PDB file of C-alpha atoms in Angstrom:
ATOM      1  CA  UNK T   1     -24.174  11.217  14.599  1.00 47.00           C
ATOM      2  CA  UNK T   2     -22.577   9.766  11.510  1.00 48.00           C
ATOM      3  CA  UNK T   3     -24.301  10.360   8.107  1.00 54.00           C
ATOM      4  CA  UNK T   4     -26.211   6.868   6.747  1.00 55.00           C
ATOM      5  CA  UNK T   5     -23.289   6.078   4.402  1.00 64.00           C
ATOM      6  CA  UNK T   6     -20.774   6.276   7.022  1.00 62.00           C
ATOM      7  CA  UNK T   7     -23.057   4.491   9.412  1.00 65.00           C
ATOM      8  CA  UNK T   8     -23.310   1.688   6.855  1.00 77.00           C
ATOM      9  CA  UNK T   9     -19.663   1.503   6.459  1.00 75.00           C
ATOM     10  CA  UNK T  10     -18.739   1.348   9.824  1.00 81.00           C
ATOM     11  CA  UNK T  11     -21.206  -1.381  10.342  1.00 83.00           C
ATOM     12  CA  UNK T  12     -19.533  -3.330   7.477  1.00 86.00           C
ATOM     13  CA  UNK T  13     -15.950  -2.722   8.523  1.00 88.00           C
ATOM     14  CA  UNK T  14     -16.986  -3.893  12.265  1.00 91.00           C
ATOM     15  CA  UNK T  15     -18.211  -6.922  10.666  1.00 93.00           C
ATOM     16  CA  UNK T  16     -15.296  -7.407   8.777  1.00 92.00           C
ATOM     17  CA  UNK T  17     -13.161  -7.133  12.033  1.00 93.00           C
ATOM     18  CA  UNK T  18     -15.472  -9.681  13.644  1.00 96.00           C
ATOM     19  CA  UNK T  19     -14.939 -12.014  10.829  1.00 97.00           C
ATOM     20  CA  UNK T  20     -11.115 -11.768  10.717  1.00 97.00           C
ATOM     21  CA  UNK T  21     -10.893 -12.114  14.448  1.00 97.00           C
ATOM     22  CA  UNK T  22     -13.000 -15.337  14.472  1.00 98.00           C
ATOM     23  CA  UNK T  23     -11.135 -16.675  11.371  1.00 98.00           C
ATOM     24  CA  UNK T  24      -7.863 -15.909  13.174  1.00 98.00           C
ATOM     25  CA  UNK T  25      -9.151 -18.141  16.434  1.00 98.00           C
ATOM     26  CA  UNK T  26     -10.278 -20.713  14.341  1.00 98.00           C
ATOM     27  CA  UNK T  27      -7.987 -21.217  11.666  1.00 98.00           C
ATOM     28  CA  UNK T  28      -4.922 -19.157  12.384  1.00 97.00           C
ATOM     29  CA  UNK T  29      -2.537 -22.077  13.310  1.00 96.00           C
ATOM     30  CA  UNK T  30      -3.729 -24.202  10.539  1.00 98.00           C
ATOM     31  CA  UNK T  31      -0.844 -24.928   7.794  1.00 97.00           C
ATOM     32  CA  UNK T  32      -0.683 -22.546   5.159  1.00 98.00           C
ATOM     33  CA  UNK T  33      -1.697 -24.725   2.329  1.00 98.00           C
ATOM     34  CA  UNK T  34      -4.955 -25.780   4.252  1.00 98.00           C
ATOM     35  CA  UNK T  35      -5.509 -21.941   4.849  1.00 98.00           C
ATOM     36  CA  UNK T  36      -5.285 -21.170   1.345  1.00 98.00           C
ATOM     37  CA  UNK T  37      -7.423 -24.290  -0.020  1.00 98.00           C
ATOM     38  CA  UNK T  38      -9.958 -22.999   2.768  1.00 98.00           C
ATOM     39  CA  UNK T  39     -10.014 -19.762   1.732  1.00 98.00           C
ATOM     40  CA  UNK T  40     -10.346 -20.102  -1.928  1.00 97.00           C
ATOM     41  CA  UNK T  41     -12.748 -23.301  -1.833  1.00 96.00           C
ATOM     42  CA  UNK T  42     -15.014 -21.965   1.320  1.00 95.00           C
ATOM     43  CA  UNK T  43     -14.625 -18.769   3.017  1.00 97.00           C
ATOM     44  CA  UNK T  44     -14.291 -16.697   0.094  1.00 96.00           C
ATOM     45  CA  UNK T  45     -14.901 -18.690  -3.197  1.00 90.00           C
ATOM     46  CA  UNK T  46     -15.194 -16.298  -6.363  1.00 90.00           C
ATOM     47  CA  UNK T  47     -14.156 -13.511  -4.397  1.00 96.00           C
ATOM     48  CA  UNK T  48     -10.521 -13.679  -3.509  1.00 98.00           C
ATOM     49  CA  UNK T  49      -7.163 -12.887  -5.086  1.00 98.00           C
ATOM     50  CA  UNK T  50      -3.365 -13.025  -4.348  1.00 98.00           C
ATOM     51  CA  UNK T  51      -1.199 -10.007  -4.326  1.00 96.00           C
ATOM     52  CA  UNK T  52       2.410 -10.927  -5.251  1.00 96.00           C
ATOM     53  CA  UNK T  53       5.294  -8.770  -5.856  1.00 93.00           C
ATOM     54  CA  UNK T  54       7.474 -11.522  -7.435  1.00 95.00           C
ATOM     55  CA  UNK T  55       9.900 -10.682  -5.194  1.00 91.00           C
ATOM     56  CA  UNK T  56      12.362 -12.548  -3.232  1.00 86.00           C
ATOM     57  CA  UNK T  57      10.244 -15.224  -1.609  1.00 91.00           C
ATOM     58  CA  UNK T  58       7.154 -14.998  -3.827  1.00 95.00           C
ATOM     59  CA  UNK T  59       7.673 -18.516  -5.272  1.00 97.00           C
ATOM     60  CA  UNK T  60       6.478 -19.966  -2.208  1.00 97.00           C
ATOM     61  CA  UNK T  61       3.121 -18.724  -1.751  1.00 98.00           C
ATOM     62  CA  UNK T  62       2.651 -18.863  -5.899  1.00 98.00           C
ATOM     63  CA  UNK T  63       3.515 -22.306  -5.804  1.00 98.00           C
ATOM     64  CA  UNK T  64       0.984 -23.440  -3.174  1.00 98.00           C
ATOM     65  CA  UNK T  65      -1.647 -21.596  -5.056  1.00 98.00           C
ATOM     66  CA  UNK T  66      -0.701 -23.024  -8.114  1.00 98.00           C
ATOM     67  CA  UNK T  67      -1.521 -26.663  -6.641  1.00 97.00           C
ATOM     68  CA  UNK T  68      -4.695 -25.825  -5.430  1.00 97.00           C
ATOM     69  CA  UNK T  69      -6.192 -23.222  -7.905  1.00 97.00           C
ATOM     70  CA  UNK T  70      -3.876 -22.118 -10.606  1.00 97.00           C
ATOM     71  CA  UNK T  71      -6.859 -20.015 -12.026  1.00 97.00           C
ATOM     72  CA  UNK T  72      -6.933 -17.495  -8.712  1.00 98.00           C
ATOM     73  CA  UNK T  73      -6.364 -13.974  -9.880  1.00 98.00           C
ATOM     74  CA  UNK T  74      -2.699 -12.696  -9.222  1.00 98.00           C
ATOM     75  CA  UNK T  75      -2.410  -9.092  -9.031  1.00 97.00           C
ATOM     76  CA  UNK T  76       1.074  -7.933  -9.672  1.00 97.00           C
ATOM     77  CA  UNK T  77       1.934  -4.112  -8.911  1.00 95.00           C
ATOM     78  CA  UNK T  78       4.112  -2.726 -11.578  1.00 96.00           C
ATOM     79  CA  UNK T  79       5.111   0.635 -10.133  1.00 94.00           C
ATOM     80  CA  UNK T  80       7.228   1.459 -13.399  1.00 94.00           C
ATOM     81  CA  UNK T  81      10.184   1.535 -11.133  1.00 93.00           C
ATOM     82  CA  UNK T  82      11.031  -2.327 -10.579  1.00 94.00           C
ATOM     83  CA  UNK T  83      14.416  -3.897 -11.537  1.00 93.00           C
ATOM     84  CA  UNK T  84      14.403  -5.693 -14.612  1.00 95.00           C
ATOM     85  CA  UNK T  85      15.275  -9.062 -12.801  1.00 95.00           C
ATOM     86  CA  UNK T  86      11.647  -8.772 -11.021  1.00 95.00           C
ATOM     87  CA  UNK T  87      10.061  -8.983 -14.578  1.00 96.00           C
ATOM     88  CA  UNK T  88      12.408 -11.760 -15.531  1.00 96.00           C
ATOM     89  CA  UNK T  89      11.252 -13.553 -12.645  1.00 96.00           C
ATOM     90  CA  UNK T  90       7.857 -13.001 -12.863  1.00 97.00           C
ATOM     91  CA  UNK T  91       7.730 -14.234 -16.413  1.00 97.00           C
ATOM     92  CA  UNK T  92       9.654 -17.294 -15.045  1.00 97.00           C
ATOM     93  CA  UNK T  93       7.369 -18.102 -12.252  1.00 97.00           C
ATOM     94  CA  UNK T  94       4.201 -17.738 -14.264  1.00 98.00           C
ATOM     95  CA  UNK T  95       5.312 -20.244 -17.066  1.00 98.00           C
ATOM     96  CA  UNK T  96       6.617 -22.547 -14.582  1.00 98.00           C
ATOM     97  CA  UNK T  97       3.541 -22.781 -12.394  1.00 98.00           C
ATOM     98  CA  UNK T  98       1.026 -22.053 -15.306  1.00 98.00           C
ATOM     99  CA  UNK T  99      -0.578 -19.421 -13.322  1.00 98.00           C
ATOM    100  CA  UNK T 100      -3.237 -18.504 -15.866  1.00 97.00           C
ATOM    101  CA  UNK T 101      -4.807 -15.056 -14.351  1.00 98.00           C
ATOM    102  CA  UNK T 102      -1.808 -12.669 -13.647  1.00 98.00           C
ATOM    103  CA  UNK T 103      -2.952  -9.270 -13.753  1.00 97.00           C
ATOM    104  CA  UNK T 104      -0.704  -6.313 -14.263  1.00 97.00           C
ATOM    105  CA  UNK T 105      -1.555  -3.215 -11.919  1.00 96.00           C
ATOM    106  CA  UNK T 106      -0.244   0.002 -12.906  1.00 96.00           C
ATOM    107  CA  UNK T 107      -0.462   3.331 -11.714  1.00 96.00           C
ATOM    108  CA  UNK T 108      -3.430   5.718 -13.035  1.00 96.00           C
ATOM    109  CA  UNK T 109      -1.544   7.700 -15.767  1.00 96.00           C
ATOM    110  CA  UNK T 110      -3.444  10.866 -14.951  1.00 96.00           C
ATOM    111  CA  UNK T 111      -2.537  10.752 -11.183  1.00 95.00           C
ATOM    112  CA  UNK T 112       1.034  10.098 -12.289  1.00 94.00           C
ATOM    113  CA  UNK T 113       1.597  12.539 -14.836  1.00 94.00           C
ATOM    114  CA  UNK T 114       0.339  15.019 -12.193  1.00 96.00           C
ATOM    115  CA  UNK T 115       2.460  13.913  -9.203  1.00 95.00           C
ATOM    116  CA  UNK T 116       5.564  12.533 -10.731  1.00 95.00           C
ATOM    117  CA  UNK T 117       5.889  13.922 -14.489  1.00 94.00           C
ATOM    118  CA  UNK T 118       9.492  13.431 -14.580  1.00 94.00           C
ATOM    119  CA  UNK T 119       9.675  10.141 -12.500  1.00 94.00           C
ATOM    120  CA  UNK T 120      11.699  11.393  -9.932  1.00 95.00           C
ATOM    121  CA  UNK T 121       9.313  11.838  -7.040  1.00 94.00           C
ATOM    122  CA  UNK T 122      11.071   8.716  -4.949  1.00 90.00           C
ATOM    123  CA  UNK T 123      14.035  11.361  -4.545  1.00 89.00           C
ATOM    124  CA  UNK T 124      11.711  14.301  -3.256  1.00 90.00           C
ATOM    125  CA  UNK T 125       9.010  12.424  -1.068  1.00 92.00           C
ATOM    126  CA  UNK T 126       8.790   8.773  -0.701  1.00 88.00           C
ATOM    127  CA  UNK T 127       5.631   8.494   0.780  1.00 89.00           C
ATOM    128  CA  UNK T 128       3.998  10.506  -2.088  1.00 92.00           C
ATOM    129  CA  UNK T 129       5.704   8.234  -4.427  1.00 92.00           C
ATOM    130  CA  UNK T 130       4.466   5.317  -2.877  1.00 90.00           C
ATOM    131  CA  UNK T 131       1.006   6.360  -2.507  1.00 92.00           C
ATOM    132  CA  UNK T 132       0.619   7.171  -6.297  1.00 95.00           C
ATOM    133  CA  UNK T 133       2.745   4.132  -7.484  1.00 93.00           C
ATOM    134  CA  UNK T 134       1.503   1.606  -5.039  1.00 92.00           C
ATOM    135  CA  UNK T 135      -1.287   2.384  -2.812  1.00 91.00           C
ATOM    136  CA  UNK T 136      -3.815   3.865  -4.943  1.00 93.00           C
ATOM    137  CA  UNK T 137      -3.105   1.052  -7.795  1.00 94.00           C
ATOM    138  CA  UNK T 138      -3.517  -1.564  -5.163  1.00 93.00           C
ATOM    139  CA  UNK T 139      -6.683  -0.300  -3.722  1.00 92.00           C
ATOM    140  CA  UNK T 140      -7.862  -0.395  -7.427  1.00 92.00           C
ATOM    141  CA  UNK T 141      -6.945  -3.756  -7.890  1.00 93.00           C
ATOM    142  CA  UNK T 142      -8.275  -5.358  -4.777  1.00 93.00           C
ATOM    143  CA  UNK T 143     -11.420  -3.280  -4.502  1.00 92.00           C
ATOM    144  CA  UNK T 144     -13.483  -5.938  -6.553  1.00 94.00           C
ATOM    145  CA  UNK T 145     -12.628  -8.684  -3.936  1.00 96.00           C
ATOM    146  CA  UNK T 146     -14.024  -9.576  -0.667  1.00 95.00           C
ATOM    147  CA  UNK T 147     -10.348 -10.864   0.580  1.00 97.00           C
ATOM    148  CA  UNK T 148      -6.873 -10.914  -0.569  1.00 97.00           C
ATOM    149  CA  UNK T 149      -3.810 -13.019   0.170  1.00 98.00           C
ATOM    150  CA  UNK T 150      -0.300 -11.916   0.675  1.00 96.00           C
ATOM    151  CA  UNK T 151       3.046 -13.401   1.413  1.00 94.00           C
ATOM    152  CA  UNK T 152       4.124 -11.524   4.437  1.00 93.00           C
ATOM    153  CA  UNK T 153       5.696 -13.194   7.418  1.00 92.00           C
ATOM    154  CA  UNK T 154       6.475 -12.448  11.062  1.00 91.00           C
ATOM    155  CA  UNK T 155      10.109 -12.816  10.821  1.00 83.00           C
ATOM    156  CA  UNK T 156      10.566 -10.419   7.912  1.00 77.00           C
ATOM    157  CA  UNK T 157      10.764  -7.122  10.263  1.00 71.00           C
ATOM    158  CA  UNK T 158      10.055  -5.775  13.621  1.00 74.00           C
ATOM    159  CA  UNK T 159       6.987  -4.471  12.520  1.00 75.00           C
ATOM    160  CA  UNK T 160       5.528  -7.683  11.570  1.00 81.00           C
ATOM    161  CA  UNK T 161       6.182  -9.894  14.708  1.00 85.00           C
ATOM    162  CA  UNK T 162       2.420 -10.052  15.632  1.00 88.00           C
ATOM    163  CA  UNK T 163       1.185 -10.431  12.192  1.00 94.00           C
ATOM    164  CA  UNK T 164      -1.970 -12.503  12.427  1.00 97.00           C
ATOM    165  CA  UNK T 165      -2.982 -14.969   9.685  1.00 98.00           C
ATOM    166  CA  UNK T 166      -6.339 -13.098   9.119  1.00 98.00           C
ATOM    167  CA  UNK T 167      -7.123  -9.605   9.331  1.00 96.00           C
ATOM    168  CA  UNK T 168      -9.402  -6.923   8.513  1.00 95.00           C
ATOM    169  CA  UNK T 169      -8.453  -3.969   6.251  1.00 92.00           C
ATOM    170  CA  UNK T 170     -11.674  -1.643   5.929  1.00 88.00           C
ATOM    171  CA  UNK T 171     -14.538  -3.806   5.137  1.00 89.00           C
ATOM    172  CA  UNK T 172     -12.092  -6.734   3.549  1.00 93.00           C
ATOM    173  CA  UNK T 173      -9.909  -9.644   5.074  1.00 96.00           C
ATOM    174  CA  UNK T 174      -6.537  -9.935   4.381  1.00 96.00           C
ATOM    175  CA  UNK T 175      -4.899 -13.441   4.706  1.00 98.00           C
ATOM    176  CA  UNK T 176      -1.397 -14.004   5.365  1.00 97.00           C
ATOM    177  CA  UNK T 177      -1.096 -17.981   5.190  1.00 98.00           C
ATOM    178  CA  UNK T 178       2.412 -17.792   5.663  1.00 97.00           C
ATOM    179  CA  UNK T 179       2.903 -15.431   8.710  1.00 96.00           C
ATOM    180  CA  UNK T 180       3.892 -18.000  11.299  1.00 95.00           C
ATOM    181  CA  UNK T 181       6.535 -19.511   9.017  1.00 96.00           C
ATOM    182  CA  UNK T 182      10.339 -19.260   9.725  1.00 93.00           C
ATOM    183  CA  UNK T 183      13.171 -18.191   7.111  1.00 91.00           C
ATOM    184  CA  UNK T 184      14.045 -22.049   7.574  1.00 95.00           C
ATOM    185  CA  UNK T 185      10.735 -23.002   6.307  1.00 96.00           C
ATOM    186  CA  UNK T 186      10.756 -20.997   3.549  1.00 95.00           C
ATOM    187  CA  UNK T 187      13.887 -22.160   2.332  1.00 95.00           C
ATOM    188  CA  UNK T 188      13.264 -25.678   2.978  1.00 97.00           C
ATOM    189  CA  UNK T 189      10.204 -25.662   0.827  1.00 97.00           C
ATOM    190  CA  UNK T 190      11.829 -23.979  -1.881  1.00 97.00           C
ATOM    191  CA  UNK T 191      14.376 -26.820  -1.908  1.00 97.00           C
ATOM    192  CA  UNK T 192      11.978 -29.535  -1.987  1.00 98.00           C
ATOM    193  CA  UNK T 193      10.054 -28.025  -5.016  1.00 98.00           C
ATOM    194  CA  UNK T 194      12.943 -26.662  -6.702  1.00 97.00           C
ATOM    195  CA  UNK T 195      11.922 -23.128  -6.924  1.00 97.00           C
ATOM    196  CA  UNK T 196      13.681 -20.669  -8.630  1.00 96.00           C
ATOM    197  CA  UNK T 197      15.395 -17.753  -6.830  1.00 93.00           C
ATOM    198  CA  UNK T 198      15.057 -14.279  -7.594  1.00 93.00           C
ATOM    199  CA  UNK T 199      17.986 -13.227  -9.592  1.00 92.00           C
ATOM    200  CA  UNK T 200      19.042 -10.531  -7.248  1.00 88.00           C
ATOM    201  CA  UNK T 201      18.886 -12.809  -4.008  1.00 87.00           C
ATOM    202  CA  UNK T 202      22.664 -13.698  -4.966  1.00 79.00           C
ATOM    203  CA  UNK T 203      23.483 -10.177  -4.421  1.00 82.00           C
ATOM    204  CA  UNK T 204      22.323  -9.942  -1.155  1.00 76.00           C
ATOM    205  CA  UNK T 205      18.880  -8.416  -1.730  1.00 81.00           C
ATOM    206  CA  UNK T 206      16.256 -10.202   0.663  1.00 74.00           C
ATOM    207  CA  UNK T 207      13.469  -7.833   0.233  1.00 80.00           C
ATOM    208  CA  UNK T 208      13.056  -6.372  -3.421  1.00 86.00           C
ATOM    209  CA  UNK T 209      10.796  -3.648  -4.093  1.00 86.00           C
ATOM    210  CA  UNK T 210      11.504  -0.741  -6.469  1.00 90.00           C
ATOM    211  CA  UNK T 211      14.994  -0.067  -7.909  1.00 88.00           C
ATOM    212  CA  UNK T 212      15.833   3.323  -6.617  1.00 87.00           C
ATOM    213  CA  UNK T 213      14.492   2.420  -2.855  1.00 86.00           C
ATOM    214  CA  UNK T 214      16.140  -1.003  -2.468  1.00 84.00           C
ATOM    215  CA  UNK T 215      19.667  -2.338  -1.363  1.00 82.00           C
ATOM    216  CA  UNK T 216      21.179  -5.460  -0.286  1.00 80.00           C
ATOM    217  CA  UNK T 217      21.059  -6.586   3.174  1.00 78.00           C
ATOM    218  CA  UNK T 218      23.992  -6.973   5.568  1.00 69.00           C
ATOM    219  CA  UNK T 219      24.379 -10.236   7.162  1.00 70.00           C
ATOM    220  CA  UNK T 220      22.331 -10.205  10.571  1.00 64.00           C
ATOM    221  CA  UNK T 221      19.916  -7.601   9.310  1.00 64.00           C
ATOM    222  CA  UNK T 222      16.047  -7.734   9.190  1.00 65.00           C
ATOM    223  CA  UNK T 223      15.101  -9.005   5.373  1.00 64.00           C
ATOM    224  CA  UNK T 224      13.546  -5.602   5.051  1.00 57.00           C
ATOM    225  CA  UNK T 225      16.517  -3.469   6.079  1.00 67.00           C
ATOM    226  CA  UNK T 226      17.283  -2.768   2.584  1.00 63.00           C
ATOM    227  CA  UNK T 227      14.003  -1.123   1.961  1.00 65.00           C
ATOM    228  CA  UNK T 228      14.277   2.744   2.045  1.00 58.00           C
ATOM    229  CA  UNK T 229      17.813   2.219   3.663  1.00 55.00           C
ATOM    230  CA  UNK T 230      19.019   5.138   5.734  1.00 53.00           C
ATOM    231  CA  UNK T 231      15.344   6.616   5.816  1.00 59.00           C
ATOM    232  CA  UNK T 232      12.466   6.909   8.629  1.00 57.00           C
ATOM    233  CA  UNK T 233      10.404   4.735   6.480  1.00 50.00           C
ATOM    234  CA  UNK T 234       9.895   0.605   6.409  1.00 54.00           C
ATOM    235  CA  UNK T 235       6.373   0.178   4.651  1.00 52.00           C
ATOM    236  CA  UNK T 236       5.324   1.153   1.646  1.00 52.00           C
ATOM    237  CA  UNK T 237       1.749   1.950   2.792  1.00 51.00           C
ATOM    238  CA  UNK T 238      -0.232  -0.837   1.078  1.00 55.00           C
ATOM    239  CA  UNK T 239       0.085  -2.960   4.251  1.00 48.00           C
ATOM    240  CA  UNK T 240      -0.459   0.004   6.612  1.00 49.00           C
ATOM    241  CA  UNK T 241      -3.551   2.552   7.101  1.00 52.00           C
ATOM    242  CA  UNK T 242      -2.976   3.714   3.765  1.00 51.00           C
ATOM    243  CA  UNK T 243      -4.620   1.346   1.720  1.00 58.00           C
ATOM    244  CA  UNK T 244      -7.653   1.267   4.189  1.00 54.00           C
ATOM    245  CA  UNK T 245      -8.015   4.945   3.941  1.00 54.00           C
ATOM    246  CA  UNK T 246      -8.078   4.624  -0.155  1.00 57.00           C
ATOM    247  CA  UNK T 247     -10.385   1.625   0.322  1.00 60.00           C
ATOM    248  CA  UNK T 248     -13.133   3.711   2.014  1.00 57.00           C
ATOM    249  CA  UNK T 249     -14.052   5.578  -1.133  1.00 56.00           C
ATOM    250  CA  UNK T 250     -14.255   2.238  -3.027  1.00 51.00           C
ATOM    251  CA  UNK T 251     -17.426  -0.496  -2.994  1.00 48.00           C
ATOM    252  CA  UNK T 252     -17.790  -2.050   0.075  1.00 44.00           C
ATOM    253  CA  UNK T 253     -18.177  -5.776  -1.228  1.00 44.00           C
ATOM    254  CA  UNK T 254     -18.115  -7.338  -4.530  1.00 41.00           C
ATOM    255  CA  UNK T 255     -17.298 -10.264  -6.772  1.00 40.00           C
ATOM    256  CA  UNK T 256     -13.900  -9.933  -8.730  1.00 44.00           C
ATOM    257  CA  UNK T 257     -14.189 -13.094 -11.037  1.00 46.00           C
TER     258      UNK T 257
END
């Protein structure tokens, strides 16, 4: 039999799975703006944030959010390995959209000093590098919230073709409002609202992460083919089981605002 704390956590995680499944069944086919408004105003009021990479397509979700609630906390994970263009793009979007609560999340300096003292861990162990620079900081950032939104979409890679709008991660709910959108939908939205491209998009970068592990994508490739190119790796861990395992040690529920 599981100890009481483990039983309690298992029960809360089961509730989160049931909640996400019910939300997916009821609201999973709504348009992204309606999903965002519903989540902010009714479902997770005061307990929701958005995680943004300020990457190639981030402007779309951030624009939608700014039209609904520009005070929503925006979590940006600064790994210390971003392209300078990503920081420039972030500053431009924050100013353009008047986002008032952008939170810069950084790796724990003690953990980083132990795991990657000279900053070259990416060349030796990409999973370990992602764990210390992405997974742990992101878990810490979203721990106070009951739910968070991402800009992931099904067309971005073969691993995301069944991506739901609502899904459970441990005791929390992750929302992907743009999951059902096509690349054409993103392009049309950006054109209508005159949203700026990431500075590297013109150079063939279609999914933009840390500089050492990101390359341009060849014509016809998946958006994420340029991430960890030539390696047996397609996700950093914050969208896979790694984040859930780190969150296991975090408070089950809480308010972030």
